[in-house]
Coordinates of C-alpha atoms and ligand atoms in Angstrom, one line a residue:
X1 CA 37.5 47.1 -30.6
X2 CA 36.2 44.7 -33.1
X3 CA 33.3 42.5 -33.8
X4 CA 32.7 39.2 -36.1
X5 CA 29.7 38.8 -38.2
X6 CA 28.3 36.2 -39.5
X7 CA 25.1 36.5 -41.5
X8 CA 23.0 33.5 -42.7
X9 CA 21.9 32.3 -45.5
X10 CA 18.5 33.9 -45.4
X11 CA 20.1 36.7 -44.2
X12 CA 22.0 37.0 -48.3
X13 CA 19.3 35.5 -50.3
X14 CA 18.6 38.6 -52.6
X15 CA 20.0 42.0 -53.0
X16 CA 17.2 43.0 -50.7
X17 CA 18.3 40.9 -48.3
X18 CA 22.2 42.1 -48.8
X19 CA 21.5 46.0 -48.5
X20 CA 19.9 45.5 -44.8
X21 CA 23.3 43.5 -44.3
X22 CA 25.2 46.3 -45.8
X23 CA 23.2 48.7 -43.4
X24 CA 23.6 46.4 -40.0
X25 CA 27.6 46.4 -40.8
X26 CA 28.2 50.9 -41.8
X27 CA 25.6 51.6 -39.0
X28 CA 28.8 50.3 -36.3
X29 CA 32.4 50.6 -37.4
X30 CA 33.5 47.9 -35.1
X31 CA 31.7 45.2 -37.2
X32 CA 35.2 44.8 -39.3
X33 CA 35.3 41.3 -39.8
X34 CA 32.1 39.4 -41.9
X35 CA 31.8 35.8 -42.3
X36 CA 28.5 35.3 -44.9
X37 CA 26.9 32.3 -45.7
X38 CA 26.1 31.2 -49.2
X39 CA 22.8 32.5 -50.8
X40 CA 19.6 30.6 -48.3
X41 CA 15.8 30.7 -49.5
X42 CA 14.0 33.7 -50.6
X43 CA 10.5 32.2 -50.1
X44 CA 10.1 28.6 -48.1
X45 CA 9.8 27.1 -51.2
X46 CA 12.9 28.2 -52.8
X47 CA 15.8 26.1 -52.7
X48 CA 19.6 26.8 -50.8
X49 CA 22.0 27.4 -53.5
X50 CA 24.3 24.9 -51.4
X51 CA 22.0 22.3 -52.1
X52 CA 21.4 23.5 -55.7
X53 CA 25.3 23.0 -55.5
X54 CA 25.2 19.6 -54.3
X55 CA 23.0 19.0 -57.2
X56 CA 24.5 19.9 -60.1
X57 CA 27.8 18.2 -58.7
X58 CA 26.2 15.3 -58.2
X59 CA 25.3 15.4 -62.2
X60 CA 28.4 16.4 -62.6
X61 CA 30.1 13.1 -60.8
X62 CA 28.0 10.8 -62.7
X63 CA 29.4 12.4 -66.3
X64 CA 26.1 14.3 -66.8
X65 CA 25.2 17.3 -68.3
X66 CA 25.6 19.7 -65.1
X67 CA 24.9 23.2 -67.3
X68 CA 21.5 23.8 -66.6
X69 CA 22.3 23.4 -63.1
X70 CA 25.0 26.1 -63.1
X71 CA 23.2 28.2 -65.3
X72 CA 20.8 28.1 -62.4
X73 CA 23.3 28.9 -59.7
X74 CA 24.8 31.6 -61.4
X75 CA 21.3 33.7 -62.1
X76 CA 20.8 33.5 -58.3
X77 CA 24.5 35.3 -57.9
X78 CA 23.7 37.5 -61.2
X79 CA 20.2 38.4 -59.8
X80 CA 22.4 39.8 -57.0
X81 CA 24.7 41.4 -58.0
X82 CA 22.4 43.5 -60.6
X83 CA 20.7 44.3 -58.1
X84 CA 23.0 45.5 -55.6
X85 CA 24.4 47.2 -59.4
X86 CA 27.8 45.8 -58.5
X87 CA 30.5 46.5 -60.9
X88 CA 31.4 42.8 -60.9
X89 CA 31.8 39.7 -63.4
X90 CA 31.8 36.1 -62.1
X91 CA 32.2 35.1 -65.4
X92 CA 36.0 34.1 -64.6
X93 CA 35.0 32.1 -61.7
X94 CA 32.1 30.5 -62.9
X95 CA 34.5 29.1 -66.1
X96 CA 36.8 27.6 -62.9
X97 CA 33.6 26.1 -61.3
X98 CA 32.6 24.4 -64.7
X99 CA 36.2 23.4 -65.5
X100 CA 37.1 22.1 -61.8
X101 CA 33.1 20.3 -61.3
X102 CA 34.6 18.3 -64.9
X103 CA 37.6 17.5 -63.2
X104 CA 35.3 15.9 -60.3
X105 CA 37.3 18.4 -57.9
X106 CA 34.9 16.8 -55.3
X107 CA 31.1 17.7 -53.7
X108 CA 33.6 19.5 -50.7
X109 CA 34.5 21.6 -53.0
X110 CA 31.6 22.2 -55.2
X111 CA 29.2 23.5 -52.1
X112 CA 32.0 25.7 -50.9
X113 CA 31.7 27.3 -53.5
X114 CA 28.3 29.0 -52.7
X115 CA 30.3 30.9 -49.7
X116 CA 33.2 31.7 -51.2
X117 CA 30.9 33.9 -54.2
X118 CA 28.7 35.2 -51.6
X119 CA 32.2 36.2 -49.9
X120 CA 33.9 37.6 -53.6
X121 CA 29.8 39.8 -53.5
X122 CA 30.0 41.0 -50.2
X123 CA 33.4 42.4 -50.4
X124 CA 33.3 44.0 -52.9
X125 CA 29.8 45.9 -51.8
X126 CA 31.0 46.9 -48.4
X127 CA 34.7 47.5 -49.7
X128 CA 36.4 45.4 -47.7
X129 CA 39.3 42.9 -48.3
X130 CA 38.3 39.5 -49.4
X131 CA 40.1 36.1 -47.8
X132 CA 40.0 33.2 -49.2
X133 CA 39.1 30.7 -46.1
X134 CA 41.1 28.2 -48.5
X135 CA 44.0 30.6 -47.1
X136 CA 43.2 30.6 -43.6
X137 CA 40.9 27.8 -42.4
X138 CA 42.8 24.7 -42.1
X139 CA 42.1 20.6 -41.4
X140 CA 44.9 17.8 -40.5
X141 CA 45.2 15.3 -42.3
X142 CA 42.4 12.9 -40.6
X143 CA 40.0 15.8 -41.9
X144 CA 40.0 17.4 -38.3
X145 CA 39.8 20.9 -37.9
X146 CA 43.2 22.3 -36.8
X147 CA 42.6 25.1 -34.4
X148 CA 46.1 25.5 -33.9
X149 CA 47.3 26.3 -37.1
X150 CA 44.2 27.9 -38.1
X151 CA 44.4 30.5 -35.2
X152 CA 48.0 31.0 -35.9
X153 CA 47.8 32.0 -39.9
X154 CA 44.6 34.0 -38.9
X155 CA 45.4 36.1 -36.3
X156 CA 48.5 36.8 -38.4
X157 CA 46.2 37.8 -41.3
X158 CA 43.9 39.7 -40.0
X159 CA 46.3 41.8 -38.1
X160 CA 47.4 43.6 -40.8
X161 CA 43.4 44.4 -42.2
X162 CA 41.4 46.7 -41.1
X163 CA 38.2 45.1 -42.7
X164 CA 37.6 42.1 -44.7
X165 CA 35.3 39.2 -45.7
X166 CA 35.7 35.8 -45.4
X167 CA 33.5 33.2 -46.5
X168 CA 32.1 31.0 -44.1
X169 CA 32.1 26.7 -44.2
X170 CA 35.1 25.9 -45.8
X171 CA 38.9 25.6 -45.3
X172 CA 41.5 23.6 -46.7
X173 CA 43.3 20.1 -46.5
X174 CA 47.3 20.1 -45.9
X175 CA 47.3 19.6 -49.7
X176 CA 45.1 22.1 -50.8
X177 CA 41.8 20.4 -51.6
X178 CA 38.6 21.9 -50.1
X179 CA 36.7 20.6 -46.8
X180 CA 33.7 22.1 -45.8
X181 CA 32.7 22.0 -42.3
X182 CA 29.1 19.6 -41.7
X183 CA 26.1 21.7 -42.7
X184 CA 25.5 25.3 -41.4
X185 CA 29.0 25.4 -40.9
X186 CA 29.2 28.9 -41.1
X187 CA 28.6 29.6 -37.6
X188 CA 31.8 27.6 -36.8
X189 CA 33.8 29.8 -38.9
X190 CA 32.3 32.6 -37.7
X191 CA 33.5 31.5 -34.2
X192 CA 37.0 31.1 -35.5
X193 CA 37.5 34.3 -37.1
X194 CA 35.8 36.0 -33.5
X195 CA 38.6 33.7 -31.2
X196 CA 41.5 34.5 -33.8
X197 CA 40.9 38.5 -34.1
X198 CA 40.5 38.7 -30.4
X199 CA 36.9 40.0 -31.2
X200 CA 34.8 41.3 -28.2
X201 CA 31.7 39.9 -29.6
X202 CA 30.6 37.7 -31.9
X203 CA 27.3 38.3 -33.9
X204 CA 25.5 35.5 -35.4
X205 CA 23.3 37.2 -37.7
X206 CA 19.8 35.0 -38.9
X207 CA 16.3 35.0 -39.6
X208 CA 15.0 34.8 -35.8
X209 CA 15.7 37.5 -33.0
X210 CA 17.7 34.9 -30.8
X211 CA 16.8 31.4 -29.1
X212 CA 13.3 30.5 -27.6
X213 CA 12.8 29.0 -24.5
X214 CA 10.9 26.5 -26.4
X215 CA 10.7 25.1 -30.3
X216 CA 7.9 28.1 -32.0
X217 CA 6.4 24.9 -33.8
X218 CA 5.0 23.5 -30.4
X219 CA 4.3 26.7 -28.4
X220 CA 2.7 29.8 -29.8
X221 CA 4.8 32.7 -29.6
X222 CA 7.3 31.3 -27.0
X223 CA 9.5 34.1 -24.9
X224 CA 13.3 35.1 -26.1
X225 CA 15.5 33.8 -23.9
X226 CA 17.7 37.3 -23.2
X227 CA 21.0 35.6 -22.1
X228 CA 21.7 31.9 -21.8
X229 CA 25.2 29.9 -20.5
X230 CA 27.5 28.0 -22.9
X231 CA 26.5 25.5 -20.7
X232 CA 23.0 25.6 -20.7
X233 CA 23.0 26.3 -24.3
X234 CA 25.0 22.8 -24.9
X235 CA 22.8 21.1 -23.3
X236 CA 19.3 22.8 -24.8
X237 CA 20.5 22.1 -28.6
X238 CA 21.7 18.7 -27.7
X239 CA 18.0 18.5 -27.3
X240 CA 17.0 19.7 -30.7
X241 CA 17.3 23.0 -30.2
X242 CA 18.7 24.7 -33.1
X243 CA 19.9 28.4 -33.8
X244 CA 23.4 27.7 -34.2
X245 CA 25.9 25.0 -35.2
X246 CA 26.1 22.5 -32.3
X247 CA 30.6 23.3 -32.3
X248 CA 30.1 26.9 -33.2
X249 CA 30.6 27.3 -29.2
X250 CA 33.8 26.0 -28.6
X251 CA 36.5 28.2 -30.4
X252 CA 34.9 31.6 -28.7
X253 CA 34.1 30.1 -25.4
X254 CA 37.8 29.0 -25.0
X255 CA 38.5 33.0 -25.3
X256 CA 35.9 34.3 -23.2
X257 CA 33.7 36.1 -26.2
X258 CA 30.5 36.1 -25.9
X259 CA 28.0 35.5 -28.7
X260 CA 25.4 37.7 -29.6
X261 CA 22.3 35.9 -31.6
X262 CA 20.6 38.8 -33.8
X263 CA 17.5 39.2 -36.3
X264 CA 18.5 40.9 -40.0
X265 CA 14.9 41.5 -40.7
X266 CA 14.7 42.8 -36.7
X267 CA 18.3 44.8 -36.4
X268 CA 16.7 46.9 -33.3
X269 CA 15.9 43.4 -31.1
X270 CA 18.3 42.6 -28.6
X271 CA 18.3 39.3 -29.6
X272 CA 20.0 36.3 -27.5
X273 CA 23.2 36.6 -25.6
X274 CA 25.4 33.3 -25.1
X275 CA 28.0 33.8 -22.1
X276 CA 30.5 32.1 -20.3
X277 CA 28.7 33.0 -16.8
X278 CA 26.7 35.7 -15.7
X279 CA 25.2 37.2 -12.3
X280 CA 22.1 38.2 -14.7
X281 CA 19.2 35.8 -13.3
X282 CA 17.2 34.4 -15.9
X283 CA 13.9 36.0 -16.1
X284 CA 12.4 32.6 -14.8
X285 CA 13.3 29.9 -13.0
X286 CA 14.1 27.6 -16.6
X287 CA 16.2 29.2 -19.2
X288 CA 14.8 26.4 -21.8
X289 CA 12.9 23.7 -23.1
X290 CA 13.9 21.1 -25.4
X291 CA 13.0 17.8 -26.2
X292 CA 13.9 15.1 -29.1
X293 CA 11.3 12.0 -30.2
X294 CA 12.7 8.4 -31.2
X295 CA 14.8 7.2 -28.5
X296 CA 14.6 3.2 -27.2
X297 CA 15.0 2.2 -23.7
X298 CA 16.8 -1.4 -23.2
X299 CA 15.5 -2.2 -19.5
X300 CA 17.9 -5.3 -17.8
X301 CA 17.0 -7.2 -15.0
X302 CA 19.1 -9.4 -12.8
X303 CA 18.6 -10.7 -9.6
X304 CA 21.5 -9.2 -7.0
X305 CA 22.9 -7.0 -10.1
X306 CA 23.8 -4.5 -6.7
X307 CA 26.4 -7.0 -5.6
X308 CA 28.0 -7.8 -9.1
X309 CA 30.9 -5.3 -9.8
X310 CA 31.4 -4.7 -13.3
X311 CA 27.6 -5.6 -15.0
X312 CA 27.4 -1.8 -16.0
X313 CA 30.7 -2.1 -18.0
X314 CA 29.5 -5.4 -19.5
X315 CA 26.4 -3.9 -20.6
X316 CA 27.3 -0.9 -22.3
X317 CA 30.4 -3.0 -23.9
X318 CA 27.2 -4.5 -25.9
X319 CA 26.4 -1.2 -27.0
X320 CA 30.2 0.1 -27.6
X321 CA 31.1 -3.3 -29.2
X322 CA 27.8 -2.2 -31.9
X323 CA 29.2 1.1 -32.1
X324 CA 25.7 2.5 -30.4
X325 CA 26.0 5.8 -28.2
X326 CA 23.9 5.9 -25.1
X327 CA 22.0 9.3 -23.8
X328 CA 21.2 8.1 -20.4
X329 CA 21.8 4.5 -17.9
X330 CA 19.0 5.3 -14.8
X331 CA 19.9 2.4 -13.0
X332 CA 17.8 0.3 -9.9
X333 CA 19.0 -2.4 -7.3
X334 CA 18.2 -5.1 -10.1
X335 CA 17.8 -2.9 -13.0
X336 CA 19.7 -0.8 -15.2
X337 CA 18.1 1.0 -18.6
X338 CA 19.8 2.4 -21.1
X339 CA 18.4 4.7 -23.8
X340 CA 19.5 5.2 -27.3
X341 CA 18.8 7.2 -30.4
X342 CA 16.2 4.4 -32.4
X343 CA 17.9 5.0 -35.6
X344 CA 20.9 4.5 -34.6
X345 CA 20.0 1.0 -32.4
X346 CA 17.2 -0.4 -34.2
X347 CA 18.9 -2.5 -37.2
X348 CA 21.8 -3.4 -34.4
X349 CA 19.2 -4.4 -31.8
X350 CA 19.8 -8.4 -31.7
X351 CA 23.4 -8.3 -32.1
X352 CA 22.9 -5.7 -28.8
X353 CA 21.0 -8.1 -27.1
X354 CA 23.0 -11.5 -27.7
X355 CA 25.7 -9.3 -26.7
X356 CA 24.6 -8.1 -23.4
X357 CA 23.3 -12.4 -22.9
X358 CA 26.5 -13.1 -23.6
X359 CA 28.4 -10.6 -21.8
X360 CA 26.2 -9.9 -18.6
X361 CA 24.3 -12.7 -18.0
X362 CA 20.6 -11.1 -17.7
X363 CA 17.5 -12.7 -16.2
X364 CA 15.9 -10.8 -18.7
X365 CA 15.9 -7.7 -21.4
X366 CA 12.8 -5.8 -22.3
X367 CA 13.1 -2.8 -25.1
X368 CA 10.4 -0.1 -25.3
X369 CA 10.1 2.4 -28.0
X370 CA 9.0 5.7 -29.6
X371 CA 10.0 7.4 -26.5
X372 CA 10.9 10.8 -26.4
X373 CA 13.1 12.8 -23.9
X374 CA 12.8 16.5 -23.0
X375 CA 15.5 18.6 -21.3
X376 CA 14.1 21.4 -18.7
X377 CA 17.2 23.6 -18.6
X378 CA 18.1 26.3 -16.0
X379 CA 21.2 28.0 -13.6
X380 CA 18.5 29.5 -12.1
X381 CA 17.1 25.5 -10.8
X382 CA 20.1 25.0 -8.9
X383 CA 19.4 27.7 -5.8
X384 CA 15.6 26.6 -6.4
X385 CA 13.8 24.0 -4.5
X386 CA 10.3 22.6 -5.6
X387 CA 11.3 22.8 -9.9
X388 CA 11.1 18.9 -10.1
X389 CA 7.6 19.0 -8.3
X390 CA 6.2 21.6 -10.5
X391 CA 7.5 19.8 -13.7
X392 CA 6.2 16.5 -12.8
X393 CA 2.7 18.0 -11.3
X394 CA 2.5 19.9 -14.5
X395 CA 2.8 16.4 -16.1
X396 CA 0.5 14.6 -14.2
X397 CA -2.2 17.4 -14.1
X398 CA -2.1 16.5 -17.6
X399 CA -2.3 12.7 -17.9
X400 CA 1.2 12.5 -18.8
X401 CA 3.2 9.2 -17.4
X402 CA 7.0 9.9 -16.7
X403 CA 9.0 7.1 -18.0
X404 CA 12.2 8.5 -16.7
X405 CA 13.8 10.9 -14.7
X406 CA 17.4 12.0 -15.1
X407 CA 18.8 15.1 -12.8
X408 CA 22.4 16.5 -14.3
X409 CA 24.7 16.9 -11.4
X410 CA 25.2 20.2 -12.5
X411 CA 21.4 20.7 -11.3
X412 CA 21.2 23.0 -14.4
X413 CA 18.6 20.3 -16.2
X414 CA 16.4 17.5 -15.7
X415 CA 16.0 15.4 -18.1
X416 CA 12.5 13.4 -19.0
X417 CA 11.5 10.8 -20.4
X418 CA 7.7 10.2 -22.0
X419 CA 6.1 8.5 -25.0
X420 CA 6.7 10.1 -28.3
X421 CA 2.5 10.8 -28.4
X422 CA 3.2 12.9 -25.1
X423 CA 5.5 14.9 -26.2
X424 CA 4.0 18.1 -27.6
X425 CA 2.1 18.1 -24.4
X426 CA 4.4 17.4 -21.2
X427 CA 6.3 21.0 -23.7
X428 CA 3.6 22.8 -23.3
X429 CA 2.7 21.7 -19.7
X430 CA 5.9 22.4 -18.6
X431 CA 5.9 25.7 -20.8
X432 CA 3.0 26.8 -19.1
X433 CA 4.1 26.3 -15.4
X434 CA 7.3 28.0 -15.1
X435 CA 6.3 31.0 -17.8
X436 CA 3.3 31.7 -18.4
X437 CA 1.8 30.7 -14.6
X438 CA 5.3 32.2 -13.7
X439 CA 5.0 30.0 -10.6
Ligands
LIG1 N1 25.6 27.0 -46.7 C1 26.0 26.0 -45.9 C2 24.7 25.2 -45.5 O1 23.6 25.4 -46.1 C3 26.7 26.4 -44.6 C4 26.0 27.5 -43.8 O2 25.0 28.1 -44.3 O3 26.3 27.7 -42.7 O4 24.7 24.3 -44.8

């Protein structure tokens, strides 16, 4: 039996912080393999030492003096280890950081490096083996992850250790240079390491005992959600919601392992279980709430568009030809809208729109704004009747005008569309209904 850890970066911020890591790993013997993330904030005003990282590379690109920088950087390690009264020196390592950030070894490289101390730390105050991920964590050459190789070297590795550490958000390139994953890329390692040691759980390890059924900073106090689906969970922080690294999911779901989201500063909470399926019935009908502002809807109208095979495709050629994503098409007998992310549309927009002229023909094209789309997610909707009427009574009891309505075929989410303004409401109207009313 074994288990991956992972702990975040608030999680490792001070040697306080390490000894109730060092206690959640002795108190189970299974927990042999721990992926930790480079030191977070000790206080909300503090500052990540992978940004701190980014920093002082940055001077360090543009031929400035980077050395108060890394004096910085390596007090935050020192502060640690003295306190943990390590018998350890990064004095070596540190003089291979300064010499390679000359050499402009790359900002890839230079935030790595936050993980891979934090991993040199760790090992040696648990007394386990340390792995360099530069060893073990590989990309191709296009800078893609390769799982295959990755799994094969890893599993190898870690067959012959009982315990070790490996530092989480970094791997290599085929010719040796350092690539981090995108930020908070720790979770995906720590995904890795669970699918390549056959683990039978992975624990994500952070500052919050598991996923809420909605965002804390709209609802007071929101409910844990005790177990969620792969699924639904895909589809709740493609909304915003955000715990864990949006591709953390895939390399442990392939194998079947669940993840189990846990609190450091909470070790006794159950926390959050992610599954592949489950006969456990969420505790109500949703399993989440999640919502995003600052999406645009282009609404197109053309008389007998029904008849016309093929105006779809020409529309959202427009938006392909732009390089523009869309979230959702509801379509009409002589309408079709399409919604976008406003950032990414809105300095596009009348290439867009010539483009759809030119390639569909439109009576005419009317964009809206500032709209915002919330995802009510749930397995437990799809046995349900009645969960779209309470949503959108809870809506209207509340002045709230629906813009749009979107059901997955899955039946596991609705999807809804209302103006940015509303949003923070229709949450908490919806909130309300299905939890706290427990209709
Ligand atoms: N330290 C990296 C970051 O701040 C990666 C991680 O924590 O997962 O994004």
């Amino acid at each position: 039996m074994s288990k991956v850890v992972k702990f975040g970066g608030s999680s490792l911020a001070s040697a306080e912080q390490f000894r109730k890591v060092g206690n959640i790993i002795r108190a189970d013997k299974e927990r042999r393999y721990v992926v930790p993330s480079a030191p977070g904030k000790r206080f909300p005003k503090d500052t990540k030492v992978t940004d701190m990282l980014y920093s002082c590379y940055a001077l360090a690109e543009e031929g400035k003096n980077f050395a108060g920088g890394l004096k910085e950087i390596r007090e935050r390690y020192g502060e640690i280890i003295s306190g943990l009264k390590l018998d350890l020196s990064l004095d070596e390592e540190f003089k291979t950081i300064e010499q390679n950030f000359k050499a402009k070894a790359g900002s890839n490289y230079a935030a790595s490096r936050g993980e891979y101390l934090n991993g040199i730390i760790m090992a040696n105050y648990l007394g386990f083996e340390f792995i360099d991920a530069a060893q073990v964590i590989f990309f191709d050459e296009h800078g893609d992850f390769d799982g295959e190789k990755t799994n094969e070297v890893l599993s190898a590795k870690l067959e012959g250790c009982e315990c070790a550490v490996i530092p989480g958000f970094y791997g290599s390139l085929p010719d040796g240079t350092i690539k981090t994953f995108s930020r908070g890329g720790s979770d995906v390692t720590g995904s890795i390491v669970a699918k390549a040691a056959k683990a039978d759980v992975y624990e994500n390890w952070t500052d919050v005992s598991g996923f809420m059924i909605a965002d804390p900073r709209i609802i007071d106090s929101p409910e844990r959600i005790e177990v969620i689906t792969y699924k639904e969970l895909r589809e709740l922080s493609y909304m915003g919601a955000s715990v864990l690294h949006e591709d953390a999911i895939f390399p442990v779901r392939q194998e079947g392992i669940p993840i189990n989201i846990r609190n450091t500063n909470a070790p006794e909470d159950e926390g959050t279980w992610i599954v592949g399926s489950t006969c456990q019935k969420s505790r109500y009908v949703i399993t989440g709430i999640a919502g995003k502002k600052g999406f645009c809807s282009i609404n197109i109208e053309k008389d007998m568009m029904n008849a016309e095979i093929g105006f779809g495709r020409k529309v959202l050629q427009a938006f392909e030809d732009q390089g523009i994503s869309f979230e959702h098409v509801p379509s009409g007998i002589d309408t079709m809208t399409v919604f976008v992310h406003q950032d990414e549309f809105m300095h596009k927009e009348q290439q867009v729109v010539a483009g759809i002229h030119r390639l569909a023909k439109p009576d005419t094209i009317e964009i809206e704004s500032d709209i915002a789309l919330i995802a009510v997610v749930g397995r437990g909707m799809k046995s349900m009747r009645g969960t779209a009427g309470r949503i959108f009574a809870a809506l209207a009891h509340n002045h709230i005008n629906v813009k749009m309505i979107d059901q997955g075929s899955s039946e596991q989410n609705i999807i809804i569309g209302v103006s940015d303004q509303d949003f923070e409401v229709a949450i908490r109207a919806i909130y309300e209904i299905f939890v706290l009313t427990k209709l």
